[in-house]
Each structure stands twice: as structure tokens, then as C-alpha cells.
PDB file of N, CA and C in Angstrom:
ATOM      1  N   UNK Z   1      86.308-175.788 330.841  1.00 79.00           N
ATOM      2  CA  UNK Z   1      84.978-175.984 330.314  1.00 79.00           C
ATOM      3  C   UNK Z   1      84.915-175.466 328.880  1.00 79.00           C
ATOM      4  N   UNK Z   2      84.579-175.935 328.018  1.00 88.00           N
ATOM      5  CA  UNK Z   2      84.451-175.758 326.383  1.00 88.00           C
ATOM      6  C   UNK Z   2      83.355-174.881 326.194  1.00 88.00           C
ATOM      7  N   UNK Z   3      83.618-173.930 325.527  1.00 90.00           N
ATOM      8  CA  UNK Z   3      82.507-172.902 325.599  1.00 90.00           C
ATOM      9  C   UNK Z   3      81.463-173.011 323.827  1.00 90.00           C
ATOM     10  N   UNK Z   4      80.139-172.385 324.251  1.00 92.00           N
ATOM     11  CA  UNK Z   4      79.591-173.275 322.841  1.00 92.00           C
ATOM     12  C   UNK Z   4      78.834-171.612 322.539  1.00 92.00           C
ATOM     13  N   UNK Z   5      78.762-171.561 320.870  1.00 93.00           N
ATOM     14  CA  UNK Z   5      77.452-169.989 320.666  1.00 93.00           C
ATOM     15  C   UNK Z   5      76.325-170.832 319.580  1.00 93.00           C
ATOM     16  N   UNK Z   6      75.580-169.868 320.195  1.00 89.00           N
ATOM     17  CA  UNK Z   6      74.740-170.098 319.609  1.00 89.00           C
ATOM     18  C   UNK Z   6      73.564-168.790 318.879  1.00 89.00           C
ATOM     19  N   UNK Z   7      73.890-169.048 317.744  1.00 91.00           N
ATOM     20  CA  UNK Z   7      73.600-168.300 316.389  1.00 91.00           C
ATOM     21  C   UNK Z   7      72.090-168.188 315.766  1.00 91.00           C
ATOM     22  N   UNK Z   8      71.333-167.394 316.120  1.00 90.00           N
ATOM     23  CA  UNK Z   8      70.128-167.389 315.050  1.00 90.00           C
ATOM     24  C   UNK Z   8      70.226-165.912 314.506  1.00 90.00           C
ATOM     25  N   UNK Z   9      69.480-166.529 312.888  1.00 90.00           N
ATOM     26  CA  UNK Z   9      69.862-165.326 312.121  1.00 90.00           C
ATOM     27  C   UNK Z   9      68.627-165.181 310.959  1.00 90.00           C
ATOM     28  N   UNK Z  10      68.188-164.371 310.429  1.00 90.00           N
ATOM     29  CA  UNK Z  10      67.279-163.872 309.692  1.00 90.00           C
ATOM     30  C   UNK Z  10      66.168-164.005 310.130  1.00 90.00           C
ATOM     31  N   UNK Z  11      66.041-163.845 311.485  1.00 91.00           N
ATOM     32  CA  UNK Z  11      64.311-164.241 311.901  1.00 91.00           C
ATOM     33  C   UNK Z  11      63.575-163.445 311.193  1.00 91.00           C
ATOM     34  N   UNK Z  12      62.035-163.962 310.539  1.00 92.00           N
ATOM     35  CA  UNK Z  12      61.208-163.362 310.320  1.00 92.00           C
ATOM     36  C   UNK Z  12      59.797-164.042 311.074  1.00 92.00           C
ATOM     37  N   UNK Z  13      58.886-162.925 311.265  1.00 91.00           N
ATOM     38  CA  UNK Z  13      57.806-163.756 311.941  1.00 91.00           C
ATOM     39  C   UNK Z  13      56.857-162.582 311.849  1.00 91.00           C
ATOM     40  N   UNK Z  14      55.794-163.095 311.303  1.00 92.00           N
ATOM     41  CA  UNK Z  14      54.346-162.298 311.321  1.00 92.00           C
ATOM     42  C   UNK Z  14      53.557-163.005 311.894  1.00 92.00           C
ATOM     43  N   UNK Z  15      52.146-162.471 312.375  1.00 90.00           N
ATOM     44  CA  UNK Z  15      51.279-162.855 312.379  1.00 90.00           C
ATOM     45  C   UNK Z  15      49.733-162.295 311.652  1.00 90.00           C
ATOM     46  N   UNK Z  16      49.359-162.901 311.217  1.00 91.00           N
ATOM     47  CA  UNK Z  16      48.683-162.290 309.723  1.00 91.00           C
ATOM     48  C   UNK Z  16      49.474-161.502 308.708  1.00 91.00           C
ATOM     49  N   UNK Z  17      48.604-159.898 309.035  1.00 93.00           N
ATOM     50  CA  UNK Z  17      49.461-158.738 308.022  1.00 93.00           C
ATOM     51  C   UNK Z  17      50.135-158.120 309.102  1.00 93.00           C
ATOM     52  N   UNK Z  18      50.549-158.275 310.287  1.00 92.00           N
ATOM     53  CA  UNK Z  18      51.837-158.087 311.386  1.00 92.00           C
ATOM     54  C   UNK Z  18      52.786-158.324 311.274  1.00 92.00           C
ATOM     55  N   UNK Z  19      53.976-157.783 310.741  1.00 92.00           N
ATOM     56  CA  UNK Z  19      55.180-158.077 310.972  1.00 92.00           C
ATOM     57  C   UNK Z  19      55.568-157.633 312.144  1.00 92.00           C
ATOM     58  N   UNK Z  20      55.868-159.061 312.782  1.00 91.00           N
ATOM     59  CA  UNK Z  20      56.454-158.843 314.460  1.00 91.00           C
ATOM     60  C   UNK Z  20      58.040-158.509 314.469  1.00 91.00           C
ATOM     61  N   UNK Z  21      58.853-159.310 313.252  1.00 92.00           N
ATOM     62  CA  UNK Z  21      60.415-159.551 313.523  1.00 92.00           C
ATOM     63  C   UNK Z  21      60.538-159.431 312.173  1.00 92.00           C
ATOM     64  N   UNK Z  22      61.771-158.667 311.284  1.00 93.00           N
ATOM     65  CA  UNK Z  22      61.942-158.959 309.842  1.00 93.00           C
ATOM     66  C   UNK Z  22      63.830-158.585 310.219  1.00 93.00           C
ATOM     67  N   UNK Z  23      64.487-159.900 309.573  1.00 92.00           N
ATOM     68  CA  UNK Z  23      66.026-160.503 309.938  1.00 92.00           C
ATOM     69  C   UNK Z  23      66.665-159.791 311.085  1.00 92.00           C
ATOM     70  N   UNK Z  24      65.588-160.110 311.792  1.00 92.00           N
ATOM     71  CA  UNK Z  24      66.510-160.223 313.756  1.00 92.00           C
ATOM     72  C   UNK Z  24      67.228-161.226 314.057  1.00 92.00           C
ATOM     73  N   UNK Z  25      68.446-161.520 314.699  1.00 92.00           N
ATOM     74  CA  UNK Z  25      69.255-162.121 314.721  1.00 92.00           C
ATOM     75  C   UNK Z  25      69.864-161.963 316.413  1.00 92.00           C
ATOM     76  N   UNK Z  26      70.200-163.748 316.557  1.00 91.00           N
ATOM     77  CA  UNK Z  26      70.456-163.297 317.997  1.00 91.00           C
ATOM     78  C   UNK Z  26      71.835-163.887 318.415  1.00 91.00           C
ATOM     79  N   UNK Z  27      72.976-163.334 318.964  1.00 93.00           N
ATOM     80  CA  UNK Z  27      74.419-164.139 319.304  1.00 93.00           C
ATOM     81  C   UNK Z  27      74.535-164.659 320.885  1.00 93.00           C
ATOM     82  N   UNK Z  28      74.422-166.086 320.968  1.00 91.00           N
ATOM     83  CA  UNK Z  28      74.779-165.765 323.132  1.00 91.00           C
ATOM     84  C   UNK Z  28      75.662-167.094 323.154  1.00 91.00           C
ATOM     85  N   UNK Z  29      76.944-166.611 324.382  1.00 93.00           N
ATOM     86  CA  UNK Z  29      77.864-168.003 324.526  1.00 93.00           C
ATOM     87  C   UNK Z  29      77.339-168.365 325.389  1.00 93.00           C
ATOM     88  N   UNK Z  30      78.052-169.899 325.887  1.00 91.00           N
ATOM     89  CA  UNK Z  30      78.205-170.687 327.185  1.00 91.00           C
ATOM     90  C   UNK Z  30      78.794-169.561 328.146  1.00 91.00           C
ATOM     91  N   UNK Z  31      78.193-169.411 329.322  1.00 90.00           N
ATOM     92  CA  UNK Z  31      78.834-168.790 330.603  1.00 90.00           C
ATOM     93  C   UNK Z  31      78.613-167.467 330.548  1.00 90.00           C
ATOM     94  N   UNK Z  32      77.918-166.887 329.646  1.00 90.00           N
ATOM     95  CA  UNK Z  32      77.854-165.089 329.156  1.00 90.00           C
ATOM     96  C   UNK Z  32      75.945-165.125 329.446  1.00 90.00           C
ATOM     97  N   UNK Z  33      76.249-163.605 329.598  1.00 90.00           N
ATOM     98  CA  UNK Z  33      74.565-163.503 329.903  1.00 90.00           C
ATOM     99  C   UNK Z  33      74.443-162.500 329.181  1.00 90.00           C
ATOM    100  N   UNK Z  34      73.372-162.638 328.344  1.00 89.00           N
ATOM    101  CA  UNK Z  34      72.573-161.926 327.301  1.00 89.00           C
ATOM    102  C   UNK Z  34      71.293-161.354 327.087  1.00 89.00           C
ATOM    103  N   UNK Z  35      71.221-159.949 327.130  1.00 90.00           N
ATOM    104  CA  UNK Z  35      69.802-159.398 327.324  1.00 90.00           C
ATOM    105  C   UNK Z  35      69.168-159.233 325.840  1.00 90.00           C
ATOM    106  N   UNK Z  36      68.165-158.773 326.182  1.00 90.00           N
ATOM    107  CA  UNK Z  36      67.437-158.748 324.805  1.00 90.00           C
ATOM    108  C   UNK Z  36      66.193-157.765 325.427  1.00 90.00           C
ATOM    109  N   UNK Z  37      66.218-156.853 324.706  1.00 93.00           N
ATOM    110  CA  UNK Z  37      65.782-155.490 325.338  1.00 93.00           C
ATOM    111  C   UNK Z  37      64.672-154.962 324.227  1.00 93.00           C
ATOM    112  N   UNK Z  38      63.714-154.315 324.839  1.00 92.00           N
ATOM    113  CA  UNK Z  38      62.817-153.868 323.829  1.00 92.00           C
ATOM    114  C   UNK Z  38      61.646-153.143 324.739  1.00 92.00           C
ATOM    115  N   UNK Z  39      60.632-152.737 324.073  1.00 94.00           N
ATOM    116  CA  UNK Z  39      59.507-152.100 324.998  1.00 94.00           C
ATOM    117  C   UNK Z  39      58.562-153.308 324.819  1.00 94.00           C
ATOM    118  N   UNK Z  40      57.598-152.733 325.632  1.00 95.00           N
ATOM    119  CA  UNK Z  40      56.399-154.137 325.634  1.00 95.00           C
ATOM    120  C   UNK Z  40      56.105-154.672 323.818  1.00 95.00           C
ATOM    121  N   UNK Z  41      55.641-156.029 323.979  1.00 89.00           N
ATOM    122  CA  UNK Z  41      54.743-155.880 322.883  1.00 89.00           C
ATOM    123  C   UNK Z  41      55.939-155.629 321.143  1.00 89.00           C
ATOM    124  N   UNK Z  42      57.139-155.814 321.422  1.00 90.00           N
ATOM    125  CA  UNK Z  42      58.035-155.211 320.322  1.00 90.00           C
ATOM    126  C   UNK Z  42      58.617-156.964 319.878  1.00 90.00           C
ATOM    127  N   UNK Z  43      58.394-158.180 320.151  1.00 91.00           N
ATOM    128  CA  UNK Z  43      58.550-159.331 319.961  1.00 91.00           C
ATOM    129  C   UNK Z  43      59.582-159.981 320.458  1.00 91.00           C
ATOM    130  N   UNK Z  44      60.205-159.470 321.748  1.00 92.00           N
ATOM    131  CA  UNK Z  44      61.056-160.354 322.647  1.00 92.00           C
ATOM    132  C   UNK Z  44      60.795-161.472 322.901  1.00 92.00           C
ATOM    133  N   UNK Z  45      59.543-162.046 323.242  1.00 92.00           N
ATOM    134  CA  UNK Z  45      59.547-163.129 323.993  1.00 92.00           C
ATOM    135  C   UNK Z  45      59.163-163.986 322.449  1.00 92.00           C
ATOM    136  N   UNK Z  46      58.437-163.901 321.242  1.00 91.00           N
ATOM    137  CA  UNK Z  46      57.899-163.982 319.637  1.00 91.00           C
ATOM    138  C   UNK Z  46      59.450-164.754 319.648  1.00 91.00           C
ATOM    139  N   UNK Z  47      60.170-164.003 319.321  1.00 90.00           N
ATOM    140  CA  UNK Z  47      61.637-164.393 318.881  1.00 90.00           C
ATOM    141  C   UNK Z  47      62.344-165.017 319.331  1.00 90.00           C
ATOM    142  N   UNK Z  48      62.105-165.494 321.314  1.00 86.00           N
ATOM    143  CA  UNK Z  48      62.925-166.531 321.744  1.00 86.00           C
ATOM    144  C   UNK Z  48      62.137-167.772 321.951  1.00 86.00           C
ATOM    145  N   UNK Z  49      60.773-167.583 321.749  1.00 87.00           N
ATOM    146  CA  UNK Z  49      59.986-169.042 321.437  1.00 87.00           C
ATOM    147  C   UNK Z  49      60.604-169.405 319.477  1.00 87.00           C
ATOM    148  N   UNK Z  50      60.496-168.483 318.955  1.00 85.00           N
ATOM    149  CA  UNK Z  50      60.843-169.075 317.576  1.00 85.00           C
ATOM    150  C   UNK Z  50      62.335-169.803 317.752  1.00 85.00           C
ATOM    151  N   UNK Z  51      62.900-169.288 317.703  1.00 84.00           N
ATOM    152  CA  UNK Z  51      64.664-169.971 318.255  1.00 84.00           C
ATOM    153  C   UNK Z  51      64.536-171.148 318.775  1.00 84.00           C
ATOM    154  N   UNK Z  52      63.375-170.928 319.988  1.00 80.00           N
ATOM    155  CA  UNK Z  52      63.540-172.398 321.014  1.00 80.00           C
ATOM    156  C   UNK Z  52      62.627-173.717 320.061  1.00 80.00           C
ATOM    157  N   UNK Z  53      61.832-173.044 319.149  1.00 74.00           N
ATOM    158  CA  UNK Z  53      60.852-174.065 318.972  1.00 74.00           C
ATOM    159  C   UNK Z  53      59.874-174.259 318.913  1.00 74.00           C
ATOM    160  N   UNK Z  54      58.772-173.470 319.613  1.00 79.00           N
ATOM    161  CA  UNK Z  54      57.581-173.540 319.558  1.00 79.00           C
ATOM    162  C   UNK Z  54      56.884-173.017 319.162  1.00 79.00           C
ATOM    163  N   UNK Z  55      57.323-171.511 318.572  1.00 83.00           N
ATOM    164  CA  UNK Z  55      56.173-170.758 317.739  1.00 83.00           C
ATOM    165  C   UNK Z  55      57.057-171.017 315.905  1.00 83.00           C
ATOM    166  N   UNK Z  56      56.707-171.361 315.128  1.00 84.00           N
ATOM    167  CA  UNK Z  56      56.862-171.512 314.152  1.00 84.00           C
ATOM    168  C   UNK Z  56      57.162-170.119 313.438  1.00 84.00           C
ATOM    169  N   UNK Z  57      58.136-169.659 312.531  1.00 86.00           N
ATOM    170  CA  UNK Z  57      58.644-168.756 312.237  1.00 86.00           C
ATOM    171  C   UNK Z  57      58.733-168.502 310.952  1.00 86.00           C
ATOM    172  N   UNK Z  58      58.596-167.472 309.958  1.00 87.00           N
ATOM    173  CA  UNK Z  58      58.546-167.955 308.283  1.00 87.00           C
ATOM    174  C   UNK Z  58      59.853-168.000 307.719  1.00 87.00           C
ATOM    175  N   UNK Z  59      61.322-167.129 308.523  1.00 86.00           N
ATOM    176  CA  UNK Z  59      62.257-167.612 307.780  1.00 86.00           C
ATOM    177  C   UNK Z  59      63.559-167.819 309.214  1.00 86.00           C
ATOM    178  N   UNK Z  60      64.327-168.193 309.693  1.00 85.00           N
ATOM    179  CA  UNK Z  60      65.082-168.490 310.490  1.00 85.00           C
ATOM    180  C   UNK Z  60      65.960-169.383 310.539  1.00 85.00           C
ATOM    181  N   UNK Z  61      67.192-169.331 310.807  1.00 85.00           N
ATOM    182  CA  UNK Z  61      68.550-169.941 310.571  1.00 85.00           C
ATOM    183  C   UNK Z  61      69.301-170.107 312.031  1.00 85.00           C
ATOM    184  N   UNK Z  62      69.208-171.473 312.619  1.00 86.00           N
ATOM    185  CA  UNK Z  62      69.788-171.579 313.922  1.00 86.00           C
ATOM    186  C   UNK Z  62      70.913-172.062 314.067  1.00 86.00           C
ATOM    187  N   UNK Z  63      72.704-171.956 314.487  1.00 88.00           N
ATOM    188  CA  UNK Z  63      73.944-172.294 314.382  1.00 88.00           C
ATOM    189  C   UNK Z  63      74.293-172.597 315.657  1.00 88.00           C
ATOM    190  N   UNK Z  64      75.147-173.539 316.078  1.00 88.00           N
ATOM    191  CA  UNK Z  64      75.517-173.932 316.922  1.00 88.00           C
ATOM    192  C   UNK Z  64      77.051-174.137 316.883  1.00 88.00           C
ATOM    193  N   UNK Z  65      77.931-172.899 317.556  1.00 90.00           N
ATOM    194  CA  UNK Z  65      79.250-173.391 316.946  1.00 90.00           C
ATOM    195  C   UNK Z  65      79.414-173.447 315.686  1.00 90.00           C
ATOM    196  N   UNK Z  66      78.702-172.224 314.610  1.00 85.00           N
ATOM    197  CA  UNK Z  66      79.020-172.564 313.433  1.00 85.00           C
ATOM    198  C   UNK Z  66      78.227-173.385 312.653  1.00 85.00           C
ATOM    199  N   UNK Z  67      77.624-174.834 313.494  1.00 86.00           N
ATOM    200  CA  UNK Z  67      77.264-175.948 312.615  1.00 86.00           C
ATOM    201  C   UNK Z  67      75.901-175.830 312.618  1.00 86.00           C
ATOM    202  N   UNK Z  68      75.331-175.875 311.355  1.00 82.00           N
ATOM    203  CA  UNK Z  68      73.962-175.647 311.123  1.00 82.00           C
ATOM    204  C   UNK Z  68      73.197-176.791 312.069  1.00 82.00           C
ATOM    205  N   UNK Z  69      71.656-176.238 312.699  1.00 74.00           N
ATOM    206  CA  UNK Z  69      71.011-177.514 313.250  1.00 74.00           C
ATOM    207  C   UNK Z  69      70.006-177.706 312.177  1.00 74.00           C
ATOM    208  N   UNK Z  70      69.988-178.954 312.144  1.00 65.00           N
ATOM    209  CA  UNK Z  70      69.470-179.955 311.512  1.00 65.00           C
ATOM    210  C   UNK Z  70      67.966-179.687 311.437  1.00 65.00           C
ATOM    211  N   UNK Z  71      67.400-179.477 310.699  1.00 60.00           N
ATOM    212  CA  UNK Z  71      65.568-179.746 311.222  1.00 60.00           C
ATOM    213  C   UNK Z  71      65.264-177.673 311.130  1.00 60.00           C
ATOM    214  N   UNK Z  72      66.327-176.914 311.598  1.00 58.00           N
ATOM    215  CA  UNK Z  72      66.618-175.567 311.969  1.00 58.00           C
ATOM    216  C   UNK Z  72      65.418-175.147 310.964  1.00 58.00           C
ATOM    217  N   UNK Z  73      65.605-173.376 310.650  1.00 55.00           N
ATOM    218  CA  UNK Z  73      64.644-173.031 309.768  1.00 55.00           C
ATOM    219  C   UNK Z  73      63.347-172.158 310.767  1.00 55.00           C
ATOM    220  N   UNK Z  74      63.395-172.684 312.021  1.00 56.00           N
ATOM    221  CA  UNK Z  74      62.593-171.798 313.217  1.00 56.00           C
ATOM    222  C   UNK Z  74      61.195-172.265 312.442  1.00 56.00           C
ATOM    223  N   UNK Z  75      61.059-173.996 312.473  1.00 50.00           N
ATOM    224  CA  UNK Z  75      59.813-174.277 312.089  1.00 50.00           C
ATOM    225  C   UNK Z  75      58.721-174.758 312.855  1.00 50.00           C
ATOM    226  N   UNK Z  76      58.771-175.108 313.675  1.00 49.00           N
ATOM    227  CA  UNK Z  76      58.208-175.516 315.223  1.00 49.00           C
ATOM    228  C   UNK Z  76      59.315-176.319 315.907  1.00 49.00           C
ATOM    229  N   UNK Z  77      58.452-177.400 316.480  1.00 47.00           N
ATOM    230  CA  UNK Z  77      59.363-177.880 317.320  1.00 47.00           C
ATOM    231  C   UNK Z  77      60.661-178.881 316.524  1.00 47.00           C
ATOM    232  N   UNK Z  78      61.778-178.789 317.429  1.00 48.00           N
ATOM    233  CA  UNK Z  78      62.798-179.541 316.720  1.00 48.00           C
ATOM    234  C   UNK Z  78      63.544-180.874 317.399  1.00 48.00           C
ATOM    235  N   UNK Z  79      64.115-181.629 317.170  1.00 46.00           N
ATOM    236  CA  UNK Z  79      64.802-182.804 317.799  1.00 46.00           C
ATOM    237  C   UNK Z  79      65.886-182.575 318.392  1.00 46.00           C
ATOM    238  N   UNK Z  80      66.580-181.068 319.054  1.00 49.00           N
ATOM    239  CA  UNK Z  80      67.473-180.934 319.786  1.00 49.00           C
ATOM    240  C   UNK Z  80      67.004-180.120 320.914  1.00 49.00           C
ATOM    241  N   UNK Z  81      67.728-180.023 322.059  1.00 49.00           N
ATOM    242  CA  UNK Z  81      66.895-179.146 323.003  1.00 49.00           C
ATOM    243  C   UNK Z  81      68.338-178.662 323.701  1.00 49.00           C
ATOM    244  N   UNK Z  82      67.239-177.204 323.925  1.00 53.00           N
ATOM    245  CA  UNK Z  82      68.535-176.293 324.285  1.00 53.00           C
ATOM    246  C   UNK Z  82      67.977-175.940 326.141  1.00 53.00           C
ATOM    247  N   UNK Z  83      68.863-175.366 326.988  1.00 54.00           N
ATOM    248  CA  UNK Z  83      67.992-174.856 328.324  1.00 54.00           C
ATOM    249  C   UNK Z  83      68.294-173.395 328.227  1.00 54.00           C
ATOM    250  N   UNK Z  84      67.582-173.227 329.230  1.00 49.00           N
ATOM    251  CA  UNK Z  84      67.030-171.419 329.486  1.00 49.00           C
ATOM    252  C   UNK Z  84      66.856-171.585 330.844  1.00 49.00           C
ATOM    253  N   UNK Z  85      66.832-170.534 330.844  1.00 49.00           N
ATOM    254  CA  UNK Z  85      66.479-169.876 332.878  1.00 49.00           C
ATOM    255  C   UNK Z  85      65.542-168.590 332.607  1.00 49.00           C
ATOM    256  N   UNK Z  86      63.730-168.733 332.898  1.00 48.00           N
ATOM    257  CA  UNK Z  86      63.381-167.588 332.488  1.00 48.00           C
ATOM    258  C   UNK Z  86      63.605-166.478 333.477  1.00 48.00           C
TER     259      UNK Z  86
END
């Protein structure tokens, strides 16, 4: 089975004068399980909607294997789709 990573890097994300995330960055392969740890309220779940797509993000860089995605930038939604298991 070909194993794939996937790369986001410089997240930033406020909301108003909130800075929720300033260049958080996240690494996870095919077949590996990856936590993402924090106390309540510290922007875990902020940061894996920005990655996935749906919360729009002010600066973010998403890699796939290296290869930049297309559309990337953690701007809302995008034309590739990734899965999750919440």
C-alpha cells in the first residue's frame, strides 16, 4: 500500500482581535494516527476545519506528498477532499 503525508503549515486564524492559531502546522501519514492535543477552547478543532476547508483561514499552506494543493491557502472550501474519522 503506498503511503501518502499530508502537510499544513503556517496556519494563521483569528477571529476579530483573537488570535486563535499564529504558524501552527500539522504532519500526519497514511496508516499512522495522529493526536492533536490541547486544553479546551485552545483551537484544535479551528485548525482542523481550516485544513479540511470550511472555516476560512488568513494564512495556510496545504502539501500533499510534497505537492502543493491547488486552490490551498486554507481559504474555504476546496476542490479536493480528504476523509477523517471524528
Amino acid at each position: 500500500m503506498k503511503t501518502h503525508t499530508l502537510l499544513a503549515d503556517s496556519i494563521t486564524l483569528s477571529f476579530g482581535r483573537k488570535n486563535i492559531l499564529n504558524g501552527a502546522w500539522l504532519r500526519s501519514g497514511t496508516g499512522r494516527v495522529t493526536g492533536l492535543l490541547g486544553r479546551n477552547g485552545s483551537g484544535k478543532s479551528s485548525m482542523f476545519r481550516a485544513v479540511m476547508g470550511p472555516l476560512k483561514a488568513q494564512n495556510c499552506f496545504v502539501r500533499i506528498d510534497d505537492e502543493a494543493i491547488p486552490g490551498s491557502g486554507c481559504c474555504g472550501r476546496r476542490s479536493w477532499m480528504l476523509g477523517h474519522v471524528a
